[in-house]
C-alpha cells in the first residue's frame, strides 16, 4: 500500500513536464523516481505529464527508459511495481545528455521541451528540479533564463525546486539568492527540505493545532525544556568531499533541525497554507537570538568521530573516510543550547544535538513538562519518577508517546510512569513512501507551505554563522573526541548537565 495522500491533496496536479537536472544521480534514482511513481500510483500525477531527465551520462530516451526501469525495481520500496502504471510512466520519460555549463545543452532542452509539449499535448507548465551540485544551481537557472524558460506566461507556470544546501554561509546564501532572483520570482523558487516531507514532521502541525488539549500547556509555564535529537549511525559514506566542506552544522542544523524546532515553537498560524505557516516559522527563527562569542564557547559543542564500532562492526575514524582530509577539523557532531526569546518560550532551553556514527539511528523531539506545583504523591522518591514527557518520534520509529504518572495497583499509593502511545505503524501507514511525494506534489499544485522561503533561510544562517565563525577562529584541538558508536563527546553531556538536565533517548515506542 502506498501512503494515502494528505487530506485536501486529492486532485491530480496540473499537467506539466518535470525536468530533472542530475537525472542519473543518486537522489533521482533513490528518491525522486520512486516518489513520482508513488504519486502516479495514487492518481496524483496529472494525466498529461512527462519526465525529462538531463545529465552528463551519454544516452538517449531508450537508454534512459531502460535505466529508470531497472532503478525503480531496485530502489522503490513500494512492491510489487504495477507494470501497467510503470509502462505509462516509462513511455512518458525522455532524456538529454549534456554538460550543464554548455549553452548547447539548454538549446537542445528547449527544442526537446517544445517537441514533448506538442507530442503529448501538455500545456506549458514546467517544473525544473535541480538535483545537481550546489555549484551548478545558479548556472542552470541563468542558462534557463537566457533561453526564456523561466518566464511564466498565459501558457503556463515555471517552478524550480532547489536542493540543499542553500549557500555555504550567510553571504553565499545571499549571493545565490540574488543570482536566482535575477531570473525567478520568489514564488517560483521552491527550496526543498526533505525533513518537511516526512509524515511525522508534518504531523507536528496537526498534533499541535488539530487538538485543543495541548495548546494551553504549550508554553514556558508548563514546559521546562525541549530536546531535539537527530542521531545517525551512518558515517559520511561516499559524500566525504561534500561533507568535509560542510560539517554537521551546515548539513543538518541550519536547515532540517531549525525547521523542526520552528514547527515545535511557532505560534498558531491563521491558516495552514501559503505564507501563514512560513510567517510564523520565520518569527521563531528571528526570536533565536544569535549568540555572542562567549555564549558560543559555553553553549555549543562540536565533535568528530574516531574509530569505533557500529552494530558490532569496526568502523574507521572520520579522518579515514574516503575524500576526507587526514587532518580534517570538520565537525560530525553538534550539540547546542538555544533560547527562543519570546513570551511563549523565554527561559525554556532548547537543546539540540545531531551527529554521524552515533549509538542509534533516531530522530526524536522530547518535550519535558514541569513537575506538578505540589507534590502529593511520591514525595519520597521525586527523583525516580520524572515529570511528564512527550516524545515525538520522527524516524525510524514514527509516533508519539506521552509519559504520565499512574498509581501502581496495590494497597499503597505508589506511582509508576506509564506511556500513552500512538504508533504510526498501526495507523494505516503505508510502506514505500520516500518523503518526497508530498513535496513534489505540493510544487506541482503550487503550494509552497512546506518549502523554505528565503527570509527563513537567511535567518537560519544568521543563527549558525556566528557559531561557525568562532569555531573556525578557534579550531578544535581535541578531534576526534568521540568514538563511533557512542552518543558523542562527553562535553555534550556536560553541556546539558550545566542546565540541570540530561539527554533523553527513547529507543522504541514501548
Ligand atoms: C541530508 C544530509 O540532508 O539528510 C545527510 O545531507 C543526512 O548527511 C540526511 O544523512 C539525513 O536524512 P534522513 O532522512 O535519513 O534523516
Coordinates of C-alpha atoms and ligand atoms in Angstrom, one line a residue:
X1 CA 0.0 0.0 0.0
X2 CA 1.2 3.5 -0.8
X3 CA 0.7 6.0 2.0
X4 CA -2.6 7.7 1.3
X5 CA -2.4 11.4 0.2
X6 CA -2.7 14.1 2.9
X7 CA -6.2 15.4 3.4
X8 CA -7.1 18.0 0.8
X9 CA -4.5 16.7 -1.6
X10 CA -6.9 14.6 -3.6
X11 CA -6.8 16.0 -7.0
X12 CA -4.1 15.3 -9.6
X13 CA -1.6 18.1 -10.0
X14 CA -1.6 20.4 -13.0
X15 CA -0.5 18.9 -16.3
X16 CA 3.3 19.6 -16.6
X17 CA 6.7 18.4 -17.7
X18 CA 9.1 17.7 -14.9
X19 CA 12.7 18.3 -15.9
X20 CA 15.2 16.7 -13.6
X21 CA 18.8 18.1 -13.8
X22 CA 21.1 15.4 -12.4
X23 CA 18.8 12.6 -13.7
X24 CA 21.5 9.9 -13.4
X25 CA 22.4 10.8 -9.8
X26 CA 21.7 9.1 -6.6
X27 CA 18.9 11.4 -5.5
X28 CA 17.0 10.8 -8.7
X29 CA 17.1 7.0 -8.5
X30 CA 16.7 6.6 -4.8
X31 CA 14.1 9.3 -4.1
X32 CA 12.7 11.2 -7.0
X33 CA 11.7 8.4 -9.3
X34 CA 10.2 6.3 -6.6
X35 CA 8.3 9.3 -5.3
X36 CA 7.0 10.2 -8.8
X37 CA 6.0 6.6 -9.3
X38 CA 4.1 6.6 -6.0
X39 CA 2.3 9.8 -6.9
X40 CA 1.3 8.2 -10.2
X41 CA 0.1 5.1 -8.4
X42 CA -2.0 7.3 -6.1
X43 CA -3.5 9.1 -9.1
X44 CA -1.9 12.4 -8.0
X45 CA 0.3 12.9 -11.0
X46 CA -1.5 14.7 -13.8
X47 CA -2.7 12.5 -16.7
X48 CA -0.7 14.8 -19.0
X49 CA 2.8 14.7 -17.7
X50 CA 6.3 13.9 -18.9
X51 CA 9.6 13.4 -17.2
X52 CA 12.7 14.8 -19.0
X53 CA 16.0 13.8 -17.5
X54 CA 19.1 15.8 -18.1
X55 CA 22.6 14.6 -17.1
X56 CA 26.1 14.3 -18.4
X57 CA 26.0 10.5 -18.9
X58 CA 25.7 9.7 -22.6
X59 CA 22.4 8.1 -23.6
X60 CA 19.1 8.6 -25.4
X61 CA 15.4 8.2 -24.5
X62 CA 15.6 4.5 -24.9
X63 CA 18.7 4.2 -22.7
X64 CA 17.1 6.4 -20.0
X65 CA 13.9 4.4 -20.0
X66 CA 15.8 1.2 -19.5
X67 CA 17.9 2.7 -16.8
X68 CA 15.0 4.0 -14.8
X69 CA 13.1 0.8 -15.2
X70 CA 15.9 -1.2 -13.6
X71 CA 16.3 1.6 -10.9
X72 CA 12.6 1.7 -10.0
X73 CA 12.7 -2.1 -9.5
X74 CA 15.8 -1.8 -7.4
X75 CA 15.0 1.3 -5.3
X76 CA 11.3 1.6 -4.9
X77 CA 10.1 0.3 -1.6
X78 CA 6.6 0.0 -3.0
X79 CA 6.4 -3.6 -4.1
X80 CA 5.4 -5.0 -6.4
X81 CA 5.7 -2.4 -9.1
X82 CA 2.5 -2.2 -11.0
X83 CA 3.8 -2.8 -14.6
X84 CA 0.8 -1.1 -16.2
X85 CA 1.4 2.1 -14.3
X86 CA 5.1 1.9 -14.8
X87 CA 4.7 1.4 -18.6
X88 CA 2.7 4.6 -18.7
X89 CA 5.4 6.4 -16.8
X90 CA 8.2 4.9 -18.8
X91 CA 6.9 5.9 -22.2
X92 CA 6.5 9.5 -21.0
X93 CA 10.1 9.7 -20.0
X94 CA 12.7 11.4 -22.1
X95 CA 16.4 12.2 -21.8
X96 CA 19.0 14.7 -22.8
X97 CA 22.7 14.1 -22.4
X98 CA 24.8 17.3 -21.9
X99 CA 27.1 19.4 -19.9
X100 CA 25.2 21.9 -17.8
X101 CA 27.8 24.6 -18.4
X102 CA 27.2 24.4 -22.1
X103 CA 24.6 26.6 -23.9
X104 CA 24.1 23.9 -26.5
X105 CA 22.6 21.6 -23.8
X106 CA 20.0 24.2 -23.0
X107 CA 19.2 24.9 -26.6
X108 CA 18.7 21.2 -27.0
X109 CA 16.5 21.3 -23.9
X110 CA 14.3 24.0 -25.4
X111 CA 13.8 22.0 -28.6
X112 CA 13.0 18.8 -26.8
X113 CA 10.6 20.6 -24.5
X114 CA 8.7 22.0 -27.5
X115 CA 8.6 18.6 -29.1
X116 CA 7.3 16.9 -25.9
X117 CA 4.7 19.6 -25.3
X118 CA 3.4 19.1 -28.8
X119 CA 3.7 15.3 -29.0
X120 CA 1.9 14.7 -25.6
X121 CA -0.3 17.7 -25.8
X122 CA 0.9 19.0 -22.4
X123 CA 0.4 22.8 -21.8
X124 CA 3.3 25.0 -21.0
X125 CA 3.8 24.2 -17.3
X126 CA 7.3 23.1 -16.4
X127 CA 8.9 22.1 -13.1
X128 CA 12.7 22.1 -13.1
X129 CA 14.3 20.0 -10.3
X130 CA 17.9 20.9 -9.6
X131 CA 19.2 17.6 -8.3
X132 CA 22.8 18.8 -9.0
X133 CA 25.8 20.0 -7.1
X134 CA 25.1 23.4 -5.4
X135 CA 27.8 25.0 -7.5
X136 CA 25.5 24.5 -10.5
X137 CA 22.3 26.0 -9.1
X138 CA 22.9 29.5 -10.4
X139 CA 24.5 28.3 -13.7
X140 CA 21.4 26.2 -14.6
X141 CA 19.0 29.0 -13.7
X142 CA 21.0 31.5 -15.6
X143 CA 21.0 29.3 -18.7
X144 CA 17.3 28.6 -18.3
X145 CA 16.7 32.4 -18.1
X146 CA 18.9 33.0 -21.2
X147 CA 16.6 30.9 -23.4
X148 CA 13.4 32.3 -21.9
X149 CA 12.4 29.2 -20.0
X150 CA 12.0 30.9 -16.6
X151 CA 9.3 33.3 -17.8
X152 CA 5.8 32.5 -16.9
X153 CA 3.0 33.4 -19.3
X154 CA -0.6 32.5 -20.0
X155 CA 0.7 29.2 -21.5
X156 CA 2.0 28.0 -18.1
X157 CA 3.9 28.3 -14.9
X158 CA 7.6 27.7 -14.3
X159 CA 8.8 26.4 -10.9
X160 CA 12.3 25.5 -9.8
X161 CA 13.0 23.1 -6.9
X162 CA 16.4 23.9 -5.4
X163 CA 18.0 21.2 -3.3
X164 CA 20.0 22.0 -0.2
X165 CA 22.5 23.3 0.8
X166 CA 21.2 26.8 0.0
X167 CA 24.6 28.6 0.4
X168 CA 27.6 27.7 2.5
X169 CA 27.2 30.6 4.8
X170 CA 25.2 33.8 5.1
X171 CA 27.0 35.7 2.4
X172 CA 27.0 32.9 -0.1
X173 CA 23.3 32.2 0.5
X174 CA 22.6 35.9 -0.1
X175 CA 24.7 35.8 -3.3
X176 CA 22.9 32.6 -4.5
X177 CA 19.5 34.1 -3.8
X178 CA 20.4 37.3 -5.7
X179 CA 21.5 35.2 -8.6
X180 CA 18.3 33.2 -8.7
X181 CA 16.3 36.3 -8.2
X182 CA 17.7 37.7 -11.5
X183 CA 15.7 35.1 -13.3
X184 CA 12.9 34.0 -11.0
X185 CA 10.4 35.5 -8.6
X186 CA 10.3 34.2 -5.1
X187 CA 7.1 32.3 -5.7
X188 CA 8.8 30.3 -8.5
X189 CA 11.6 29.1 -6.2
X190 CA 10.9 26.0 -4.1
X191 CA 13.7 25.5 -1.6
X192 CA 13.3 21.9 -0.6
X193 CA 14.0 20.4 2.8
X194 CA 13.2 16.7 2.8
X195 CA 12.5 16.7 6.5
X196 CA 9.4 18.7 5.9
X197 CA 8.2 15.9 3.6
X198 CA 8.3 13.4 6.5
X199 CA 4.9 12.3 7.6
X200 CA 5.8 12.7 11.3
X201 CA 7.2 16.2 10.8
X202 CA 4.0 17.4 9.2
X203 CA 2.1 15.7 12.0
X204 CA 3.7 18.2 14.4
X205 CA 1.4 20.8 12.9
X206 CA -1.7 18.5 13.1
X207 CA -0.8 17.4 16.6
X208 CA -0.4 21.0 17.9
X209 CA -3.1 22.7 16.0
X210 CA -5.6 19.9 15.4
X211 CA -6.1 19.2 19.1
X212 CA -7.2 21.6 21.8
X213 CA -5.7 19.8 24.8
X214 CA -2.0 20.6 24.1
X215 CA -2.0 24.3 23.2
X216 CA -2.9 25.6 26.7
X217 CA 0.2 23.9 28.1
X218 CA 2.5 24.5 25.2
X219 CA 4.5 27.3 26.8
X220 CA 7.0 28.3 29.4
X221 CA 4.5 27.8 32.3
X222 CA 4.3 24.1 31.7
X223 CA 7.2 23.2 29.6
X224 CA 10.6 23.1 31.2
X225 CA 12.8 22.2 28.2
X226 CA 12.7 20.9 24.6
X227 CA 15.2 18.5 23.2
X228 CA 15.7 17.7 19.5
X229 CA 18.0 14.7 18.7
X230 CA 18.9 13.7 15.2
X231 CA 21.3 10.8 15.5
X232 CA 22.6 8.7 12.7
X233 CA 24.6 5.5 12.8
X234 CA 25.8 6.1 9.2
X235 CA 29.1 7.8 8.6
X236 CA 29.7 10.1 5.6
X237 CA 29.5 7.2 3.1
X238 CA 30.8 8.4 -0.3
X239 CA 30.0 12.0 0.4
X240 CA 33.3 12.9 2.0
X241 CA 34.2 15.7 -0.4
X242 CA 30.9 17.5 0.2
X243 CA 30.7 16.8 3.9
X244 CA 34.2 17.8 4.8
X245 CA 33.4 21.2 3.5
X246 CA 30.1 21.3 5.2
X247 CA 30.1 19.6 8.6
X248 CA 27.1 18.8 10.8
X249 CA 26.1 22.4 11.5
X250 CA 25.6 23.3 7.8
X251 CA 24.4 19.8 6.8
X252 CA 21.7 19.3 9.5
X253 CA 21.3 22.2 11.9
X254 CA 20.9 25.2 9.6
X255 CA 18.1 23.5 7.7
X256 CA 16.4 20.3 9.0
X257 CA 16.8 20.9 12.7
X258 CA 16.0 24.6 12.8
X259 CA 12.9 23.8 10.7
X260 CA 11.7 21.1 13.1
X261 CA 12.4 23.4 16.0
X262 CA 10.3 26.2 14.3
X263 CA 7.4 23.8 13.9
X264 CA 7.6 22.9 17.6
X265 CA 7.8 26.5 18.8
X266 CA 5.7 28.5 16.4
X267 CA 2.5 30.4 17.2
X268 CA -0.7 29.1 15.7
X269 CA -0.9 30.2 12.0
X270 CA -4.1 31.8 10.7
X271 CA -4.3 29.2 8.0
X272 CA -2.3 26.1 7.0
X273 CA -1.3 27.1 3.6
X274 CA 0.8 29.6 1.7
X275 CA 2.6 32.1 3.8
X276 CA 0.8 31.8 7.1
X277 CA 2.9 28.9 8.3
X278 CA 6.1 30.3 6.9
X279 CA 5.4 33.7 8.5
X280 CA 5.1 32.0 11.9
X281 CA 8.2 29.8 11.4
X282 CA 10.2 32.9 10.5
X283 CA 9.1 34.6 13.7
X284 CA 10.5 31.7 15.8
X285 CA 13.8 31.8 13.9
X286 CA 14.0 35.6 14.4
X287 CA 13.4 35.0 18.1
X288 CA 16.5 32.8 18.4
X289 CA 19.0 35.4 19.3
X290 CA 22.4 34.9 17.7
X291 CA 24.9 34.1 20.4
X292 CA 27.9 36.2 21.5
X293 CA 31.3 34.6 21.2
X294 CA 31.3 33.9 25.0
X295 CA 27.9 32.2 24.7
X296 CA 29.1 30.2 21.8
X297 CA 32.0 28.9 23.8
X298 CA 29.8 27.9 26.7
X299 CA 26.6 26.8 24.8
X300 CA 27.9 24.9 21.8
X301 CA 29.7 21.6 21.5
X302 CA 31.3 20.1 18.4
X303 CA 32.7 16.7 17.9
X304 CA 34.3 14.4 15.4
X305 CA 34.2 10.6 15.4
X306 CA 37.2 8.4 15.9
X307 CA 37.3 4.7 15.1
X308 CA 34.7 2.6 16.9
X309 CA 32.0 0.0 16.4
X310 CA 28.6 0.2 14.9
X311 CA 26.4 -2.9 15.4
X312 CA 29.4 -4.9 16.4
X313 CA 31.4 -3.9 13.3
X314 CA 34.6 -1.9 13.4
X315 CA 34.3 1.3 11.5
X316 CA 37.1 3.8 10.7
X317 CA 37.6 7.3 12.1
X318 CA 36.1 10.2 10.1
X319 CA 39.5 11.3 9.1
X320 CA 40.0 7.9 7.4
X321 CA 36.8 8.1 5.3
X322 CA 37.2 8.4 1.6
X323 CA 37.8 12.0 0.3
X324 CA 38.2 13.4 3.8
X325 CA 41.4 15.2 4.8
X326 CA 43.6 13.3 7.3
X327 CA 43.8 16.4 9.4
X328 CA 40.2 17.4 9.0
X329 CA 38.7 19.7 11.6
X330 CA 35.1 19.3 10.3
X331 CA 32.5 18.6 13.0
X332 CA 30.5 15.4 12.6
X333 CA 28.6 16.1 15.9
X334 CA 26.9 19.3 17.2
X335 CA 25.1 19.9 20.5
X336 CA 23.7 23.4 21.2
X337 CA 21.6 25.1 23.8
X338 CA 19.4 27.7 22.1
X339 CA 17.0 30.2 23.5
X340 CA 13.8 31.3 21.8
X341 CA 13.3 34.8 23.2
X342 CA 9.6 35.5 23.1
X343 CA 6.8 35.5 25.6
X344 CA 5.9 31.9 25.0
X345 CA 9.4 30.4 25.4
X346 CA 11.5 32.9 27.5
X347 CA 13.9 30.9 29.7
X348 CA 12.9 27.5 28.2
X349 CA 16.2 25.9 27.0
X350 CA 16.0 24.2 23.6
X351 CA 18.7 21.6 23.4
X352 CA 19.6 20.2 20.0
X353 CA 22.1 17.5 19.1
X354 CA 23.0 15.7 15.9
X355 CA 25.8 13.5 14.8
X356 CA 27.0 10.8 12.5
X357 CA 28.2 7.4 13.7
X358 CA 26.2 7.7 16.9
X359 CA 24.9 4.8 19.0
X360 CA 21.5 4.8 17.4
X361 CA 19.6 5.9 14.4
X362 CA 16.8 8.1 15.6
X363 CA 15.2 11.5 15.2
X364 CA 13.0 12.5 18.1
X365 CA 11.8 15.5 20.0
X366 CA 11.3 15.3 23.7
X367 CA 9.2 17.9 25.4
X368 CA 9.8 17.9 29.2
X369 CA 7.0 19.2 31.3
X370 CA 7.4 20.9 34.7
X371 CA 6.8 19.0 37.9
X372 CA 3.3 19.4 39.4
X373 CA 3.2 22.5 41.6
X374 CA 2.6 20.5 44.8
X375 CA 3.9 17.0 45.1
X376 CA 1.1 15.0 46.7
X377 CA 2.4 11.6 45.7
X378 CA 5.8 10.0 45.6
X379 CA 7.3 12.7 47.9
X380 CA 10.0 10.3 49.0
X381 CA 11.0 9.5 45.5
X382 CA 10.7 12.6 43.5
X383 CA 13.9 11.8 41.5
X384 CA 12.7 8.4 40.5
X385 CA 9.6 9.5 38.7
X386 CA 10.4 12.1 36.1
X387 CA 7.7 14.7 35.3
X388 CA 5.5 14.1 32.2
X389 CA 7.4 13.9 28.9
X390 CA 6.0 14.0 25.4
X391 CA 8.1 12.2 22.8
X392 CA 7.6 12.9 19.1
X393 CA 9.3 10.1 17.3
X394 CA 10.1 11.3 13.8
X395 CA 12.1 8.3 12.5
X396 CA 12.7 5.4 12.1
X397 CA 10.1 4.9 14.8
X398 CA 7.1 7.0 13.9
X399 CA 4.6 8.0 16.6
X400 CA 4.1 9.8 19.8
X401 CA 4.4 8.9 23.5
X402 CA 3.1 10.8 26.5
X403 CA 4.6 9.6 29.7
X404 CA 2.1 10.0 32.5
X405 CA 2.0 9.0 36.1
X406 CA -0.4 6.4 37.3
X407 CA -1.0 4.6 40.5
X408 CA 0.5 1.1 40.7
X409 CA -2.1 -1.5 41.6
X410 CA -2.0 -2.4 45.3
X411 CA -3.0 -1.2 48.7
X412 CA -0.3 1.6 48.9
X413 CA -0.2 4.7 46.7
X414 CA 2.9 4.3 44.7
X415 CA 3.4 5.9 41.3
X416 CA 4.6 4.5 38.0
X417 CA 5.4 6.1 34.8
X418 CA 3.0 4.8 32.1
X419 CA 3.4 5.6 28.4
X420 CA 0.3 6.6 26.3
X421 CA 1.3 5.5 22.8
X422 CA 0.4 6.4 19.3
X423 CA 2.3 4.4 16.7
X424 CA 2.0 5.3 13.0
X425 CA 2.6 1.7 12.0
X426 CA -0.8 0.8 13.5
X427 CA -2.5 3.7 11.7
X428 CA -2.6 2.6 8.1
X429 CA 0.9 3.9 7.5
X430 CA 1.8 2.6 4.0
X431 CA 5.2 1.4 3.1
X432 CA 7.1 2.7 0.1
X433 CA 6.8 6.5 0.7
X434 CA 10.1 8.3 0.2
X435 CA 9.0 11.6 1.9
X436 CA 9.4 13.4 -1.5
X437 CA 5.8 12.7 -2.6
X438 CA 4.2 15.5 -0.7
X439 CA 6.9 18.0 -1.7
X440 CA 6.8 17.2 -5.4
X441 CA 3.0 17.2 -5.4
X442 CA 2.9 20.5 -3.5
X443 CA 5.2 22.0 -6.0
X444 CA 3.0 20.7 -8.9
X445 CA -0.1 22.3 -7.3
X446 CA 1.8 25.5 -6.4
X447 CA 1.6 25.1 -2.6
X448 CA 4.8 26.5 -1.1
X449 CA 3.9 25.9 2.6
X450 CA 6.5 23.1 3.2
X451 CA 9.3 24.9 1.3
X452 CA 11.8 27.3 2.7
X453 CA 11.1 31.0 1.9
X454 CA 14.3 32.9 1.5
X455 CA 13.8 35.1 4.7
X456 CA 13.9 31.9 6.8
X457 CA 17.0 30.6 5.1
X458 CA 18.7 33.9 5.7
X459 CA 17.7 34.0 9.4
X460 CA 18.9 30.4 9.9
X461 CA 22.2 31.4 8.5
X462 CA 22.3 34.4 10.9
X463 CA 21.9 31.9 13.7
X464 CA 24.6 29.5 12.7
X465 CA 27.1 31.8 11.0
X466 CA 28.5 33.3 14.2
X467 CA 29.0 29.9 15.7
X468 CA 30.8 28.7 12.6
X469 CA 33.0 31.8 12.7
X470 CA 34.0 31.2 16.3
X471 CA 34.7 27.6 15.6
X472 CA 36.8 28.5 12.6
X473 CA 38.8 31.0 14.6
X474 CA 39.4 28.5 17.3
X475 CA 39.9 25.1 15.6
X476 CA 39.1 22.2 17.8
X477 CA 42.2 20.7 19.4
X478 CA 40.7 17.5 20.7
X479 CA 39.3 15.9 17.5
X480 CA 38.5 13.1 17.2
X481 CA 36.7 13.4 20.5
X482 CA 34.1 10.6 20.4
X483 CA 34.2 7.0 19.4
X484 CA 32.0 5.8 16.6
X485 CA 29.0 4.0 18.2
X486 CA 28.9 6.3 21.2
X487 CA 26.5 9.2 22.0
X488 CA 29.0 11.8 21.1
X489 CA 31.7 13.7 23.1
X490 CA 31.3 13.7 26.9
X491 CA 31.3 17.5 26.7
X492 CA 27.8 17.2 25.2
X493 CA 26.6 15.6 28.4
X494 CA 28.3 18.2 30.5
X495 CA 26.7 21.0 28.4
X496 CA 23.1 19.8 29.2
X497 CA 24.0 18.9 32.8
X498 CA 25.1 22.5 33.3
X499 CA 21.4 23.5 32.8
X500 CA 20.2 20.7 35.2
X501 CA 19.1 18.2 32.5
X502 CA 20.3 15.2 30.7
X503 CA 19.8 13.9 27.2
X504 CA 16.9 11.5 26.7
X505 CA 16.8 8.8 24.2
X506 CA 13.7 6.7 23.8
X507 CA 14.7 3.7 21.8
X508 CA 11.2 2.4 20.9
X509 CA 7.6 3.3 21.2
X510 CA 7.0 0.9 24.1
Ligands
LIG1 C1 20.7 15.1 4.4 C2 22.1 15.2 4.9 O1 20.1 16.3 4.2 O2 19.9 14.4 5.4 C3 22.7 13.9 5.2 O3 22.9 15.8 3.9 C4 21.8 13.2 6.2 O4 24.0 14.0 5.7 C5 20.4 13.1 5.8 O5 22.3 11.8 6.4 C6 19.5 12.6 6.8 O6 18.2 12.4 6.3 P1 17.3 11.3 6.8 O7 16.0 11.5 6.1 O8 18.0 10.0 6.6 O9 17.2 11.6 8.3

